[in-house]
C-alpha positions as a LaTeX table, in Angstrom:
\begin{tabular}{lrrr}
\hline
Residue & $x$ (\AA) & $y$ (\AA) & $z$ (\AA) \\
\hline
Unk1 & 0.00 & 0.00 & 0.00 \\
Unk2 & 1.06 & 3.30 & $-1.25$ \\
Unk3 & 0.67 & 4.58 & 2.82 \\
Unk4 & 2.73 & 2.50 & 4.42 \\
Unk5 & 5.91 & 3.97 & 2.08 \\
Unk6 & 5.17 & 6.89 & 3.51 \\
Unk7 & 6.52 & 7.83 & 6.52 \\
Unk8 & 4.03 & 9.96 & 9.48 \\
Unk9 & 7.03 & 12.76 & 8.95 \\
Unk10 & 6.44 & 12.68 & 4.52 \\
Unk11 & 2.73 & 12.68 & 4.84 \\
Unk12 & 2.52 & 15.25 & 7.53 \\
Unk13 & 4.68 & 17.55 & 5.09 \\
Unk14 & 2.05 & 16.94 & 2.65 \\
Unk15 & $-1.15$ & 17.76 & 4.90 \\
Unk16 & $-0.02$ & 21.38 & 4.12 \\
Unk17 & $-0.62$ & 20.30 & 0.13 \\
Unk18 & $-3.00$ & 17.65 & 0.14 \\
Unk19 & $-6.40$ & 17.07 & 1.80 \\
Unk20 & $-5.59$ & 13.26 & 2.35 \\
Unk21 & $-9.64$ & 12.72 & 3.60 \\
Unk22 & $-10.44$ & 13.78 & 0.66 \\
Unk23 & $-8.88$ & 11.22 & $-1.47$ \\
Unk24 & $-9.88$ & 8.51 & 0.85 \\
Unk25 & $-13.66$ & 9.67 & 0.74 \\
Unk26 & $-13.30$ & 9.78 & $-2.74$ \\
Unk27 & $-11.64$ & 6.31 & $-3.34$ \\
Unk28 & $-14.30$ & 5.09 & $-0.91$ \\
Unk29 & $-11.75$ & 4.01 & 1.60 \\
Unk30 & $-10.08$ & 1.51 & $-0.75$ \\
Unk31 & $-6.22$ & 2.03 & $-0.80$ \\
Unk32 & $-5.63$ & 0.48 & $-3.87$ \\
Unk33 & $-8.23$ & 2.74 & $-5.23$ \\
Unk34 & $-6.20$ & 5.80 & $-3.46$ \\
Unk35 & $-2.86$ & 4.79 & $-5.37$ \\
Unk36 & $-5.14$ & 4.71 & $-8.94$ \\
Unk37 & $-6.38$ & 7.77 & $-8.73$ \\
Unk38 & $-2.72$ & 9.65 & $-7.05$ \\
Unk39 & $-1.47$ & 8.08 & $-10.27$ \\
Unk40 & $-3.88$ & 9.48 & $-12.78$ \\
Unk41 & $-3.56$ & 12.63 & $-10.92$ \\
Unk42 & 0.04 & 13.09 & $-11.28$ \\
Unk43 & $-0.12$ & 12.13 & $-14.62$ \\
Unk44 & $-3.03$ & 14.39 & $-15.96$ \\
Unk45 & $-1.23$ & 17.26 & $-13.65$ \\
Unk46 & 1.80 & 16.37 & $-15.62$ \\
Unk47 & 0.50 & 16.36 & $-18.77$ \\
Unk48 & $-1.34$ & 20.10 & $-17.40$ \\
Unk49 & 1.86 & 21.97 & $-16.36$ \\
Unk50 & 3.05 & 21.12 & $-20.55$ \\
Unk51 & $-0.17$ & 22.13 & $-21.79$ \\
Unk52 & 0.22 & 25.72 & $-19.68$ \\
Unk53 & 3.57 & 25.88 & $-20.38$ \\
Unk54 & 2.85 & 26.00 & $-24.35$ \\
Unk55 & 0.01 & 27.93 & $-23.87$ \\
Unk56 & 1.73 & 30.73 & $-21.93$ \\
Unk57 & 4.57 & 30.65 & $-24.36$ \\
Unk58 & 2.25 & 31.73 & $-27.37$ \\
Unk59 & 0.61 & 33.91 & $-24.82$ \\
Unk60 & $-2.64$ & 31.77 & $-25.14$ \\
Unk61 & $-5.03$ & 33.27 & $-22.04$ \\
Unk62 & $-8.04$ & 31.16 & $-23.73$ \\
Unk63 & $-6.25$ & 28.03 & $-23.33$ \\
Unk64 & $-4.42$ & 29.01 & $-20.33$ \\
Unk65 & $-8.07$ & 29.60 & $-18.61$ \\
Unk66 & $-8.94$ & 25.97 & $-20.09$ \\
Unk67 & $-5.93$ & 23.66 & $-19.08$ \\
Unk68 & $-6.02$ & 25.75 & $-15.42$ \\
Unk69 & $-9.63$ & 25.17 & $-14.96$ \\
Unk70 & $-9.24$ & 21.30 & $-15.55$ \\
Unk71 & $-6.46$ & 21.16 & $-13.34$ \\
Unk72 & $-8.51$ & 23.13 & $-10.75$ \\
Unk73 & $-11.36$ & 20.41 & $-10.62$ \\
Unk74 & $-8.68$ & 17.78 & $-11.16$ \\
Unk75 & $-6.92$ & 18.76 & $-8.09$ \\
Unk76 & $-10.01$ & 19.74 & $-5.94$ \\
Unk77 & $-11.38$ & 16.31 & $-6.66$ \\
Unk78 & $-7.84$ & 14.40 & $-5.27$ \\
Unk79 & $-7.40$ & 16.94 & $-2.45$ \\
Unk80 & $-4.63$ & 18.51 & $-3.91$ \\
Unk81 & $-5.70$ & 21.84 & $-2.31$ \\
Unk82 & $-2.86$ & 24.12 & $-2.86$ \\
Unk83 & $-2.30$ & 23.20 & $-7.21$ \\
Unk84 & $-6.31$ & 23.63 & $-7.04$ \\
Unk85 & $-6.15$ & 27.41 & $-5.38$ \\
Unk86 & $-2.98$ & 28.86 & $-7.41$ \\
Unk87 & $-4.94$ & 27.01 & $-10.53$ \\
Unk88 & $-8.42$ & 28.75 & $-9.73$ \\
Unk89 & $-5.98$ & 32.37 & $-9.47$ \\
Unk90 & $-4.61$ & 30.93 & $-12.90$ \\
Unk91 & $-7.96$ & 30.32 & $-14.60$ \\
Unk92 & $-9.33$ & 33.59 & $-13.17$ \\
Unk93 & $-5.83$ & 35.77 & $-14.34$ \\
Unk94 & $-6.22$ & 34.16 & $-17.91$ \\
Unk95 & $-10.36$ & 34.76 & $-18.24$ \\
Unk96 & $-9.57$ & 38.52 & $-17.33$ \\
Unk97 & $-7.08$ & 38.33 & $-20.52$ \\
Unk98 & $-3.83$ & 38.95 & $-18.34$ \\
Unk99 & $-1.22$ & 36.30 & $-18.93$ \\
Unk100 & 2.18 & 38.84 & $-17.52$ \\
Unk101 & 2.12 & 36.55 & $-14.10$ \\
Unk102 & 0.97 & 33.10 & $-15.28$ \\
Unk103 & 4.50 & 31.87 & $-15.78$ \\
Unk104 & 4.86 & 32.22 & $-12.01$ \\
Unk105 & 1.69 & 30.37 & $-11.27$ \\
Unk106 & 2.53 & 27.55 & $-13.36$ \\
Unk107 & 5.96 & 27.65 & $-11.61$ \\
Unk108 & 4.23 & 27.45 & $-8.56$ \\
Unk109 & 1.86 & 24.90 & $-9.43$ \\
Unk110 & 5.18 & 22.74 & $-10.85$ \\
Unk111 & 6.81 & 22.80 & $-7.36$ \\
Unk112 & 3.82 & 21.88 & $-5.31$ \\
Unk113 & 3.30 & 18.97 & $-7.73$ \\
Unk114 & 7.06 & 18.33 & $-7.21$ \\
Unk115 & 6.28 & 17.93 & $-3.59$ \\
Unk116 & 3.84 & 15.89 & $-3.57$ \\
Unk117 & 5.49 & 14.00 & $-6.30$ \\
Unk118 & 9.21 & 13.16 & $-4.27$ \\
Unk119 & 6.86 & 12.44 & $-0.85$ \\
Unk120 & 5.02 & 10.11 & $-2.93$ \\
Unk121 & 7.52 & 8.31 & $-4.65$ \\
Unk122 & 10.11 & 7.71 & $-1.93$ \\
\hline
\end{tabular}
């Protein structure tokens, strides 16, 4: 089980990032459920953060406001609370038309999901 790799010291550190009942109401309590959907998460968030970054280099706030709103819901849905807030400041930013300080959201977003990442892989 993906838990018991984790130390009470790793997971702690990632209370700050992650609403862990969350993910187990949503997996239904069913750890091997939890691990499947950490997995598409980090995946899909993966695949997000390349999406913004090519977005924000043709200065794209239409698809900037897309890719951050999925990644919003996305990361509400895991408990990935702090990538879902900078996201929803992301999607809101890009629907007003301003893309100057989305390069430092997505930054942002890419080291929380770095975080939780290592902690989740060691």
């Amino acid at each position: 089980m993906w838990r018991d790799r984790v130390g009470r010291a790793q997971l702690s550190t990632l209370s700050a990032e992650f609403d862990w009942q969350q993910l187990q109401q949503l997996a239904g309590g069913d750890a091997a459920f939890e691990a499947e959907l950490l997995a598409m998460f980090l995946e899909d968030a993966k695949n997000s953060l390349q999406q913004l970054e090519a977005a924000i280099a043709t200065q794209n706030a239409r698809t900037i406001e897309d890719v951050a709103h999925s990644l919003r819901g996305a990361s509400a849905n895991v408990g990935a609370s702090t990538i879902a807030e900078i996201a929803l400041e992301l999607e809101n930013t890009a629907r007003a038309g301003e893309t100057h300080n989305a390069r430092q959201l997505v930054q942002e977003i890419g080291i929380h999901y770095q975080k939780i990442q290592s902690q989740l892989r060691t």
